[in-house]
Amino acid sequence: MLSRRARECHGQESSYFAGWQEYEKNPYHPLHNPSGIIQLGLAENQLESWIANNPEALTLRTDQGQSIFQDLALFQDYHGLPSFKNALADFMSEIRGNKVKFDPNNLVLTAGATSANETLIFCLADPGDAFLLPTPYYPGFDRDLKWRTEVEIVPIHSSSANNFEITTPSLEQAYERATKQLKLNVKGILATNPSNPLGTTLTRGELDRLIDFAMAKGIHIVSDEIYSGTVFDSPDFTSIAEAWSASKRVHIVYSLSKDLGLPGFRVGAIYSNDEKVVAAATKMSSFGLVSSQTQHLLSKMLSDKDMRARYVEENRRRLGKRKDEMVSGLGLAGIGCMRSNAGLFCWVDMRKLLREPSFEAEKELWKEMLFEVGVNVSPGSSFHCSEPGWFRVCFANISEETLGVAMKRIGDFARFRRGYDKTIKWVSAGTREEPYLGR
């Protein structure tokens, strides 16, 4: 007999994860499986690779050529290697324009941002407490923040009418619903900045609203800033650390997965000015440590300041270029995107492709895109968007050639769906060969 926690839902029963599973059954390959599903649902950065250009860094040796394998293979303190924490704190400052400095002693290393977010929730809330999250928000939070902590999420709803901006009324409404209707004890707000899935940075006005609200209610702010190094257009990124630097109720989650394209390394971090949070999180981090070998490799990488500057600049240039290619491709099909300046994805408006304005119609469209068009895109309902018809579409995890194939598939489908070309006969993804639409 399994435990209740093992038996219960753990936040992965959504179309967001279902799309990944279908892709894995039938992945696209230009030669071996040209009719397979193209993965546009994975926010992964494959556009720039420092390690591919610096293979010597993978050797476990000092700059003088001496092997350090034995040293790294022995037990390491879970506080982390000082060389890596110093380099990481310096890098975090650099990608924020050196407008704020980070103390390495306030950093806690974790096995990725998933572990960092869960650990923070364990530190800040008890089972049955609540966190407020602006919508739309990353679907994995339903697993990461709730499953083991037993903390509740209450959405802060937003609207496309103002580009999903966080407003004071929406904050108050969410707080009232949590405390009055649901009888929950609200412990904080968690916001992603830049936003996943919107691909936008929070404005200074939004940050000030969050800070004023948190101060008035006496609650915490957790700022998930794992996309902070992906900002490729104006306005510039403003960290919560810059806006409210001294508070012990502000906590930052960071990771190298998105900014450096290293999700498989599982490197995350918590930054807090509260020494009690740092102490508790450090003890909890023993359940998900970053290996000493990984820390050694990345400390060498991040200690090269010239490389860092070149890498970040080139990465931002490539992300901006790839985003423009996707926006242009979708635009040719009459599909619009919300203006974005960061991230690895676009927030795409497919409301005109819905048969009716409902979440049932959105799910139907998602299935058609997945099984007939052969592209996995993530529906807005899985991000708790309050308006049907929005989809997150990723652009940095595939080649430029594959993106072109995906844009053709979506464009052909959109023209067929909207009746632009009455001569088109739709061909199912399971039976088609290139081209994707027969005439």
CSV table of C-alpha atoms in Angstrom, one decimal:
chain,number,residue,atom,x,y,z
A,1,MET,CA,0.0,0.0,0.0
A,2,LEU,CA,1.5,3.4,-1.0
A,3,SER,CA,1.4,6.6,1.0
A,4,ARG,CA,-1.3,9.2,0.3
A,5,ARG,CA,1.3,11.5,-1.2
A,6,ALA,CA,2.4,8.8,-3.7
A,7,ARG,CA,-1.2,8.1,-4.7
A,8,GLU,CA,-2.5,11.6,-5.1
A,9,CYS,CA,-2.2,13.9,-8.1
A,10,HIS,CA,1.1,15.7,-8.3
A,11,GLY,CA,0.5,18.4,-10.8
A,12,GLN,CA,1.6,16.7,-14.0
A,13,GLU,CA,-1.9,15.7,-15.2
A,14,SER,CA,-2.2,18.6,-17.6
A,15,SER,CA,-2.0,19.1,-21.4
A,16,TYR,CA,1.3,20.8,-20.8
A,17,PHE,CA,3.0,17.5,-19.8
A,18,ALA,CA,0.7,15.4,-22.0
A,19,GLY,CA,2.1,17.2,-25.1
A,20,TRP,CA,5.7,16.2,-24.0
A,21,GLN,CA,4.7,12.6,-23.7
A,22,GLU,CA,3.1,12.5,-27.2
A,23,TYR,CA,6.2,14.2,-28.7
A,24,GLU,CA,8.5,11.5,-27.1
A,25,LYS,CA,6.4,8.8,-28.8
A,26,ASN,CA,6.8,10.4,-32.2
A,27,PRO,CA,9.7,13.0,-32.3
A,28,TYR,CA,10.4,14.8,-35.5
A,29,HIS,CA,13.6,14.2,-37.4
A,30,PRO,CA,14.2,15.8,-40.8
A,31,LEU,CA,15.6,12.5,-42.3
A,32,HIS,CA,14.4,9.6,-40.1
A,33,ASN,CA,10.9,10.9,-39.1
A,34,PRO,CA,9.9,13.9,-41.2
A,35,SER,CA,6.2,13.5,-40.3
A,36,GLY,CA,6.9,13.4,-36.6
A,37,ILE,CA,5.9,15.9,-33.9
A,38,ILE,CA,8.0,19.1,-33.6
A,39,GLN,CA,8.6,20.1,-30.0
A,40,LEU,CA,7.6,23.7,-29.5
A,41,GLY,CA,6.6,23.1,-25.8
A,42,LEU,CA,10.0,22.9,-24.3
A,43,ALA,CA,11.6,26.1,-22.9
A,44,GLU,CA,15.2,25.0,-23.5
A,45,ASN,CA,18.0,27.2,-24.8
A,46,GLN,CA,20.1,25.3,-27.4
A,47,LEU,CA,21.3,28.4,-29.4
A,48,GLU,CA,24.6,28.9,-27.6
A,49,SER,CA,27.0,26.4,-25.9
A,50,TRP,CA,30.1,27.5,-24.1
A,51,ILE,CA,31.1,23.9,-23.2
A,52,ALA,CA,31.0,22.9,-26.9
A,53,ASN,CA,33.6,25.5,-27.6
A,54,ASN,CA,35.7,24.8,-24.5
A,55,PRO,CA,35.9,21.0,-24.1
A,56,GLU,CA,39.1,21.2,-22.1
A,57,ALA,CA,37.0,22.5,-19.2
A,58,LEU,CA,35.5,19.0,-18.8
A,59,THR,CA,38.9,17.7,-17.5
A,60,LEU,CA,39.2,17.6,-13.8
A,61,ARG,CA,42.5,19.3,-13.6
A,62,THR,CA,43.9,22.6,-12.2
A,63,ASP,CA,45.2,25.3,-14.4
A,64,GLN,CA,48.7,23.8,-13.8
A,65,GLY,CA,47.5,20.4,-15.1
A,66,GLN,CA,47.3,18.6,-11.8
A,67,SER,CA,44.4,16.1,-11.3
A,68,ILE,CA,41.8,17.0,-8.7
A,69,PHE,CA,39.6,14.0,-9.2
A,70,GLN,CA,40.4,12.6,-5.8
A,71,ASP,CA,39.6,15.8,-4.0
A,72,LEU,CA,36.3,16.2,-5.8
A,73,ALA,CA,35.4,12.6,-5.3
A,74,LEU,CA,35.6,12.9,-1.5
A,75,PHE,CA,32.7,14.2,0.7
A,76,GLN,CA,32.0,17.9,0.3
A,77,ASP,CA,30.2,20.3,2.6
A,78,TYR,CA,26.7,21.0,1.4
A,79,HIS,CA,27.4,24.7,1.7
A,80,GLY,CA,29.0,24.4,-1.7
A,81,LEU,CA,32.4,25.2,-3.1
A,82,PRO,CA,33.4,28.8,-2.3
A,83,SER,CA,34.9,29.3,-5.7
A,84,PHE,CA,31.7,28.4,-7.4
A,85,LYS,CA,29.5,30.5,-5.1
A,86,ASN,CA,31.7,33.5,-5.5
A,87,ALA,CA,31.6,33.1,-9.3
A,88,LEU,CA,27.8,32.6,-9.3
A,89,ALA,CA,27.2,35.6,-7.2
A,90,ASP,CA,29.3,37.7,-9.4
A,91,PHE,CA,27.6,36.4,-12.6
A,92,MET,CA,24.2,37.2,-11.1
A,93,SER,CA,25.2,40.7,-10.5
A,94,GLU,CA,26.7,41.1,-14.0
A,95,ILE,CA,23.5,40.0,-15.8
A,96,ARG,CA,21.6,42.5,-13.8
A,97,GLY,CA,23.9,45.3,-15.0
A,98,ASN,CA,25.8,45.3,-11.7
A,99,LYS,CA,23.0,47.4,-10.3
A,100,VAL,CA,22.9,45.1,-7.3
A,101,LYS,CA,25.5,43.0,-5.6
A,102,PHE,CA,24.9,39.5,-4.2
A,103,ASP,CA,26.7,38.2,-1.1
A,104,PRO,CA,27.8,34.6,-1.7
A,105,ASN,CA,27.1,33.8,2.0
A,106,ASN,CA,23.4,34.4,1.3
A,107,LEU,CA,23.3,31.9,-1.5
A,108,VAL,CA,22.0,28.3,-1.1
A,109,LEU,CA,22.8,25.9,-3.9
A,110,THR,CA,20.1,23.4,-5.0
A,111,ALA,CA,19.6,20.8,-7.7
A,112,GLY,CA,17.9,23.2,-10.1
A,113,ALA,CA,15.2,25.8,-9.7
A,114,THR,CA,12.5,23.2,-9.0
A,115,SER,CA,14.3,22.2,-5.8
A,116,ALA,CA,15.0,25.9,-5.0
A,117,ASN,CA,11.3,26.9,-5.2
A,118,GLU,CA,10.1,23.9,-3.2
A,119,THR,CA,12.7,24.5,-0.6
A,120,LEU,CA,11.7,28.1,-0.2
A,121,ILE,CA,8.1,27.1,0.2
A,122,PHE,CA,9.1,24.6,2.9
A,123,CYS,CA,10.9,27.4,4.7
A,124,LEU,CA,8.2,30.1,4.4
A,125,ALA,CA,4.9,28.2,4.7
A,126,ASP,CA,3.2,25.4,6.6
A,127,PRO,CA,0.8,22.9,5.1
A,128,GLY,CA,-2.5,24.6,4.4
A,129,ASP,CA,-1.0,28.0,4.0
A,130,ALA,CA,-1.2,29.8,0.6
A,131,PHE,CA,0.9,31.6,-2.0
A,132,LEU,CA,-0.5,34.0,-4.5
A,133,LEU,CA,0.7,33.6,-8.1
A,134,PRO,CA,0.0,36.0,-11.0
A,135,THR,CA,-1.5,34.2,-14.0
A,136,PRO,CA,-0.6,32.9,-16.5
A,137,TYR,CA,2.1,30.9,-14.6
A,138,TYR,CA,4.4,28.0,-15.3
A,139,PRO,CA,2.3,24.7,-15.0
A,140,GLY,CA,5.1,23.0,-13.1
A,141,PHE,CA,4.4,25.2,-10.1
A,142,ASP,CA,1.3,23.1,-9.4
A,143,ARG,CA,3.8,20.3,-8.8
A,144,ASP,CA,6.8,22.1,-7.4
A,145,LEU,CA,5.0,24.3,-4.9
A,146,LYS,CA,2.1,22.1,-3.8
A,147,TRP,CA,2.8,18.4,-4.0
A,148,ARG,CA,5.0,17.7,-1.1
A,149,THR,CA,4.6,21.0,0.8
A,150,GLU,CA,0.8,20.8,0.8
A,151,VAL,CA,0.7,24.6,0.3
A,152,GLU,CA,-2.2,26.0,-1.8
A,153,ILE,CA,-1.8,28.3,-4.8
A,154,VAL,CA,-4.3,31.1,-5.3
A,155,PRO,CA,-4.2,32.8,-8.7
A,156,ILE,CA,-3.9,36.5,-9.3
A,157,HIS,CA,-5.9,36.8,-12.4
A,158,SER,CA,-4.9,39.2,-15.3
A,159,SER,CA,-6.3,40.1,-18.7
A,160,SER,CA,-5.0,40.5,-22.2
A,161,ALA,CA,-6.8,43.9,-22.2
A,162,ASN,CA,-3.7,45.3,-20.4
A,163,ASN,CA,-1.2,42.7,-21.6
A,164,PHE,CA,-1.7,40.6,-18.5
A,165,GLU,CA,-0.2,43.3,-16.2
A,166,ILE,CA,-0.4,42.8,-12.4
A,167,THR,CA,-2.7,45.4,-10.9
A,168,THR,CA,-3.5,46.4,-7.4
A,169,PRO,CA,-7.2,45.4,-7.7
A,170,SER,CA,-6.2,41.9,-9.0
A,171,LEU,CA,-3.8,41.5,-6.0
A,172,GLU,CA,-6.5,42.6,-3.5
A,173,GLN,CA,-9.1,40.3,-5.2
A,174,ALA,CA,-6.8,37.3,-4.9
A,175,TYR,CA,-5.9,38.0,-1.3
A,176,GLU,CA,-9.6,38.5,-0.4
A,177,ARG,CA,-10.5,35.2,-2.1
A,178,ALA,CA,-7.8,33.4,-0.3
A,179,THR,CA,-8.5,34.8,3.2
A,180,LYS,CA,-12.2,35.3,3.2
A,181,GLN,CA,-13.6,32.7,0.9
A,182,LEU,CA,-11.0,29.9,1.2
A,183,LYS,CA,-10.0,30.7,4.8
A,184,LEU,CA,-6.3,30.4,4.0
A,185,ASN,CA,-3.3,32.0,5.6
A,186,VAL,CA,-1.5,33.8,2.8
A,187,LYS,CA,2.3,33.7,3.4
A,188,GLY,CA,3.5,35.3,0.2
A,189,ILE,CA,3.5,36.0,-3.5
A,190,LEU,CA,5.6,34.2,-6.1
A,191,ALA,CA,6.2,35.8,-9.4
A,192,THR,CA,8.4,34.9,-12.4
A,193,ASN,CA,10.5,37.8,-13.8
A,194,PRO,CA,10.9,37.6,-16.7
A,195,SER,CA,7.6,35.9,-17.0
A,196,ASN,CA,7.1,32.4,-18.1
A,197,PRO,CA,5.0,32.2,-20.3
A,198,LEU,CA,4.6,35.8,-21.3
A,199,GLY,CA,8.2,36.4,-22.2
A,200,THR,CA,8.1,39.9,-20.6
A,201,THR,CA,9.9,41.6,-17.8
A,202,LEU,CA,7.9,43.1,-14.9
A,203,THR,CA,7.7,46.9,-15.2
A,204,ARG,CA,8.9,49.0,-12.3
A,205,GLY,CA,5.3,49.9,-11.6
A,206,GLU,CA,4.4,46.2,-11.2
A,207,LEU,CA,7.4,45.6,-8.9
A,208,ASP,CA,6.4,48.6,-6.8
A,209,ARG,CA,2.8,47.3,-6.6
A,210,LEU,CA,4.0,43.9,-5.5
A,211,ILE,CA,6.3,45.5,-2.9
A,212,ASP,CA,3.7,47.9,-1.5
A,213,PHE,CA,1.2,45.0,-1.3
A,214,ALA,CA,3.6,42.7,0.4
A,215,MET,CA,4.6,45.4,2.9
A,216,ALA,CA,1.0,46.2,3.7
A,217,LYS,CA,0.0,42.6,4.2
A,218,GLY,CA,3.3,41.5,6.0
A,219,ILE,CA,4.0,38.7,3.5
A,220,HIS,CA,7.0,37.4,1.5
A,221,ILE,CA,7.9,37.9,-2.1
A,222,VAL,CA,9.6,35.1,-4.0
A,223,SER,CA,11.0,36.3,-7.3
A,224,ASP,CA,11.8,33.5,-9.8
A,225,GLU,CA,14.4,35.1,-12.0
A,226,ILE,CA,15.7,32.1,-13.9
A,227,TYR,CA,15.2,33.9,-17.3
A,228,SER,CA,17.0,37.1,-16.2
A,229,GLY,CA,19.9,36.6,-18.6
A,230,THR,CA,17.6,36.1,-21.6
A,231,VAL,CA,16.4,39.7,-21.9
A,232,PHE,CA,17.1,40.7,-25.6
A,233,ASP,CA,15.1,43.9,-26.0
A,234,SER,CA,13.9,46.9,-24.0
A,235,PRO,CA,12.8,47.5,-21.4
A,236,ASP,CA,15.8,46.4,-19.3
A,237,PHE,CA,15.4,43.8,-16.6
A,238,THR,CA,14.9,45.1,-13.0
A,239,SER,CA,15.5,42.5,-10.3
A,240,ILE,CA,13.4,42.5,-7.1
A,241,ALA,CA,16.8,42.8,-5.4
A,242,GLU,CA,17.2,46.2,-7.0
A,243,ALA,CA,13.7,47.4,-6.1
A,244,TRP,CA,13.6,46.1,-2.5
A,245,SER,CA,17.2,45.1,-1.7
A,246,ALA,CA,17.4,45.2,2.1
A,247,SER,CA,14.2,43.3,3.0
A,248,LYS,CA,14.3,39.9,4.7
A,249,ARG,CA,11.0,39.1,3.1
A,250,VAL,CA,12.4,39.1,-0.4
A,251,HIS,CA,13.8,35.9,-1.8
A,252,ILE,CA,15.2,35.1,-5.2
A,253,VAL,CA,15.3,31.9,-7.1
A,254,TYR,CA,18.0,31.5,-9.9
A,255,SER,CA,19.3,28.8,-12.1
A,256,LEU,CA,21.8,28.3,-14.9
A,257,SER,CA,19.3,26.2,-16.9
A,258,LYS,CA,17.9,29.0,-19.1
A,259,ASP,CA,20.6,31.7,-19.2
A,260,LEU,CA,23.4,29.3,-20.0
A,261,GLY,CA,21.5,26.4,-21.6
A,262,LEU,CA,22.5,23.9,-18.9
A,263,PRO,CA,19.3,22.2,-17.6
A,264,GLY,CA,20.9,18.8,-17.4
A,265,PHE,CA,23.5,20.1,-14.9
A,266,ARG,CA,20.7,20.8,-12.3
A,267,VAL,CA,22.2,23.9,-10.9
A,268,GLY,CA,19.8,26.2,-9.0
A,269,ALA,CA,20.1,28.7,-6.1
A,270,ILE,CA,18.2,30.5,-3.5
A,271,TYR,CA,19.2,34.1,-2.5
A,272,SER,CA,17.9,35.6,0.7
A,273,ASN,CA,18.8,38.3,3.2
A,274,ASP,CA,17.1,36.4,6.0
A,275,GLU,CA,19.9,34.4,7.8
A,276,LYS,CA,17.3,32.0,9.2
A,277,VAL,CA,15.9,31.2,5.7
A,278,VAL,CA,19.5,30.7,4.5
A,279,ALA,CA,20.3,28.4,7.4
A,280,ALA,CA,17.2,26.3,7.0
A,281,ALA,CA,17.4,26.1,3.2
A,282,THR,CA,21.1,25.0,3.5
A,283,LYS,CA,20.1,22.1,5.7
A,284,MET,CA,17.3,21.1,3.4
A,285,SER,CA,19.6,21.3,0.4
A,286,SER,CA,21.3,18.1,1.5
A,287,PHE,CA,18.4,16.3,-0.2
A,288,GLY,CA,19.3,17.8,-3.6
A,289,LEU,CA,22.9,18.8,-3.8
A,290,VAL,CA,24.9,20.1,-6.8
A,291,SER,CA,27.8,17.7,-7.4
A,292,SER,CA,31.3,18.9,-6.7
A,293,GLN,CA,32.4,18.0,-10.2
A,294,THR,CA,29.6,20.3,-11.6
A,295,GLN,CA,30.5,23.1,-9.3
A,296,HIS,CA,34.2,22.8,-10.3
A,297,LEU,CA,33.4,22.9,-14.0
A,298,LEU,CA,31.1,25.9,-13.7
A,299,SER,CA,33.4,27.8,-11.4
A,300,LYS,CA,36.0,27.7,-14.2
A,301,MET,CA,33.4,28.7,-16.7
A,302,LEU,CA,32.0,31.7,-14.7
A,303,SER,CA,35.3,32.9,-13.6
A,304,ASP,CA,36.2,33.8,-17.2
A,305,LYS,CA,34.7,37.3,-17.2
A,306,ASP,CA,35.5,38.1,-20.8
A,307,MET,CA,33.8,34.8,-21.8
A,308,ARG,CA,30.8,35.7,-19.7
A,309,ALA,CA,30.3,39.0,-21.3
A,310,ARG,CA,30.7,37.7,-24.8
A,311,TYR,CA,28.4,34.7,-24.1
A,312,VAL,CA,25.6,36.8,-22.7
A,313,GLU,CA,25.7,39.3,-25.5
A,314,GLU,CA,25.7,36.7,-28.2
A,315,ASN,CA,23.0,34.7,-26.5
A,316,ARG,CA,20.8,37.7,-26.3
A,317,ARG,CA,21.4,38.5,-29.9
A,318,ARG,CA,20.5,35.0,-31.1
A,319,LEU,CA,17.4,34.8,-28.9
A,320,GLY,CA,16.1,38.1,-30.3
A,321,LYS,CA,16.8,37.0,-33.9
A,322,ARG,CA,15.1,33.7,-33.4
A,323,LYS,CA,12.1,35.3,-31.7
A,324,ASP,CA,11.7,37.7,-34.6
A,325,GLU,CA,11.8,34.7,-37.0
A,326,MET,CA,8.9,33.0,-35.1
A,327,VAL,CA,6.9,36.2,-34.9
A,328,SER,CA,7.3,36.8,-38.6
A,329,GLY,CA,6.4,33.2,-39.5
A,330,LEU,CA,3.3,33.3,-37.4
A,331,GLY,CA,2.4,36.7,-38.7
A,332,LEU,CA,2.4,35.4,-42.3
A,333,ALA,CA,-0.3,33.0,-41.2
A,334,GLY,CA,-2.3,35.8,-39.6
A,335,ILE,CA,-1.4,34.7,-36.1
A,336,GLY,CA,-0.3,37.4,-33.6
A,337,CYS,CA,2.0,37.3,-30.6
A,338,MET,CA,2.1,39.5,-27.5
A,339,ARG,CA,5.1,41.8,-27.6
A,340,SER,CA,7.9,40.2,-25.6
A,341,ASN,CA,11.5,41.1,-24.7
A,342,ALA,CA,12.8,38.1,-22.9
A,343,GLY,CA,12.6,34.3,-22.5
A,344,LEU,CA,12.7,31.4,-24.8
A,345,PHE,CA,9.1,31.5,-26.1
A,346,CYS,CA,6.3,33.7,-27.4
A,347,TRP,CA,2.8,34.1,-26.0
A,348,VAL,CA,0.7,33.5,-29.1
A,349,ASP,CA,-2.8,34.6,-29.7
A,350,MET,CA,-4.8,31.8,-31.5
A,351,ARG,CA,-8.2,33.0,-30.4
A,352,LYS,CA,-9.3,33.4,-34.1
A,353,LEU,CA,-8.6,29.8,-34.7
A,354,LEU,CA,-11.0,28.6,-32.0
A,355,ARG,CA,-14.4,27.3,-33.2
A,356,GLU,CA,-15.9,29.0,-30.2
A,357,PRO,CA,-14.5,31.1,-27.3
A,358,SER,CA,-14.2,28.3,-24.7
A,359,PHE,CA,-11.6,26.2,-23.0
A,360,GLU,CA,-13.2,23.1,-24.6
A,361,ALA,CA,-12.5,24.7,-28.0
A,362,GLU,CA,-8.9,25.5,-26.9
A,363,LYS,CA,-8.3,21.9,-25.9
A,364,GLU,CA,-9.7,20.8,-29.3
A,365,LEU,CA,-7.4,23.1,-31.1
A,366,TRP,CA,-4.4,21.9,-29.0
A,367,LYS,CA,-5.2,18.3,-30.0
A,368,GLU,CA,-5.5,19.2,-33.6
A,369,MET,CA,-2.1,21.0,-33.5
A,370,LEU,CA,-0.5,18.1,-31.8
A,371,PHE,CA,-2.0,15.1,-33.6
A,372,GLU,CA,-2.8,16.5,-37.0
A,373,VAL,CA,-0.5,19.5,-37.6
A,374,GLY,CA,2.4,17.7,-35.8
A,375,VAL,CA,3.5,20.5,-33.5
A,376,ASN,CA,3.4,20.5,-29.7
A,377,VAL,CA,2.4,23.9,-28.4
A,378,SER,CA,1.3,24.5,-24.8
A,379,PRO,CA,-2.3,25.8,-24.3
A,380,GLY,CA,-3.0,28.7,-22.0
A,381,SER,CA,-5.4,26.8,-19.8
A,382,SER,CA,-2.4,24.7,-18.5
A,383,PHE,CA,-0.8,28.0,-17.4
A,384,HIS,CA,-4.1,29.0,-15.7
A,385,CYS,CA,-4.8,31.7,-18.2
A,386,SER,CA,-8.3,33.1,-17.7
A,387,GLU,CA,-8.9,33.6,-21.4
A,388,PRO,CA,-9.1,30.7,-23.9
A,389,GLY,CA,-7.0,30.8,-27.1
A,390,TRP,CA,-3.6,31.7,-25.9
A,391,PHE,CA,-0.6,29.3,-26.4
A,392,ARG,CA,3.0,29.4,-25.4
A,393,VAL,CA,5.2,28.5,-28.3
A,394,CYS,CA,9.0,27.9,-27.7
A,395,PHE,CA,11.6,28.9,-30.3
A,396,ALA,CA,15.1,28.3,-28.8
A,397,ASN,CA,15.1,24.5,-28.5
A,398,ILE,CA,15.1,23.6,-32.2
A,399,SER,CA,17.2,24.4,-35.2
A,400,GLU,CA,16.4,27.3,-37.6
A,401,GLU,CA,15.5,24.7,-40.3
A,402,THR,CA,13.1,22.9,-38.0
A,403,LEU,CA,11.5,26.2,-36.9
A,404,GLY,CA,10.8,26.8,-40.6
A,405,VAL,CA,9.1,23.5,-41.0
A,406,ALA,CA,7.0,24.2,-37.9
A,407,MET,CA,6.0,27.6,-39.2
A,408,LYS,CA,4.9,26.1,-42.5
A,409,ARG,CA,2.8,23.5,-40.8
A,410,ILE,CA,1.1,26.0,-38.6
A,411,GLY,CA,0.7,28.5,-41.4
A,412,ASP,CA,-0.9,25.8,-43.7
A,413,PHE,CA,-3.2,24.8,-40.9
A,414,ALA,CA,-4.2,28.3,-40.1
A,415,ARG,CA,-5.1,29.1,-43.7
A,416,PHE,CA,-7.1,25.9,-43.9
A,417,ARG,CA,-8.9,26.5,-40.6
A,418,ARG,CA,-9.8,30.0,-41.5
A,419,GLY,CA,-10.9,29.2,-45.0
A,420,TYR,CA,-8.3,31.2,-46.8
A,421,ASP,CA,-7.8,28.5,-49.4
A,422,LYS,CA,-10.8,26.4,-50.1
A,423,THR,CA,-8.8,24.0,-52.4
A,424,ILE,CA,-6.7,22.7,-49.5
A,425,LYS,CA,-7.4,19.2,-48.3
A,426,TRP,CA,-6.2,18.5,-44.8
A,427,VAL,CA,-3.9,15.5,-44.4
A,428,SER,CA,-3.5,13.9,-40.9
A,429,ALA,CA,0.0,14.0,-39.4
A,430,GLY,CA,0.0,10.2,-39.0
A,431,THR,CA,-0.3,9.5,-42.7
A,432,ARG,CA,1.2,12.6,-44.4
A,433,GLU,CA,4.5,13.1,-46.1
A,434,GLU,CA,5.9,16.5,-47.2
A,435,PRO,CA,4.3,18.7,-48.2
A,436,TYR,CA,1.8,18.7,-45.3
A,437,LEU,CA,-1.3,19.8,-47.2
A,438,GLY,CA,-2.4,18.1,-50.4
A,439,ARG,CA,-4.3,20.1,-53.0
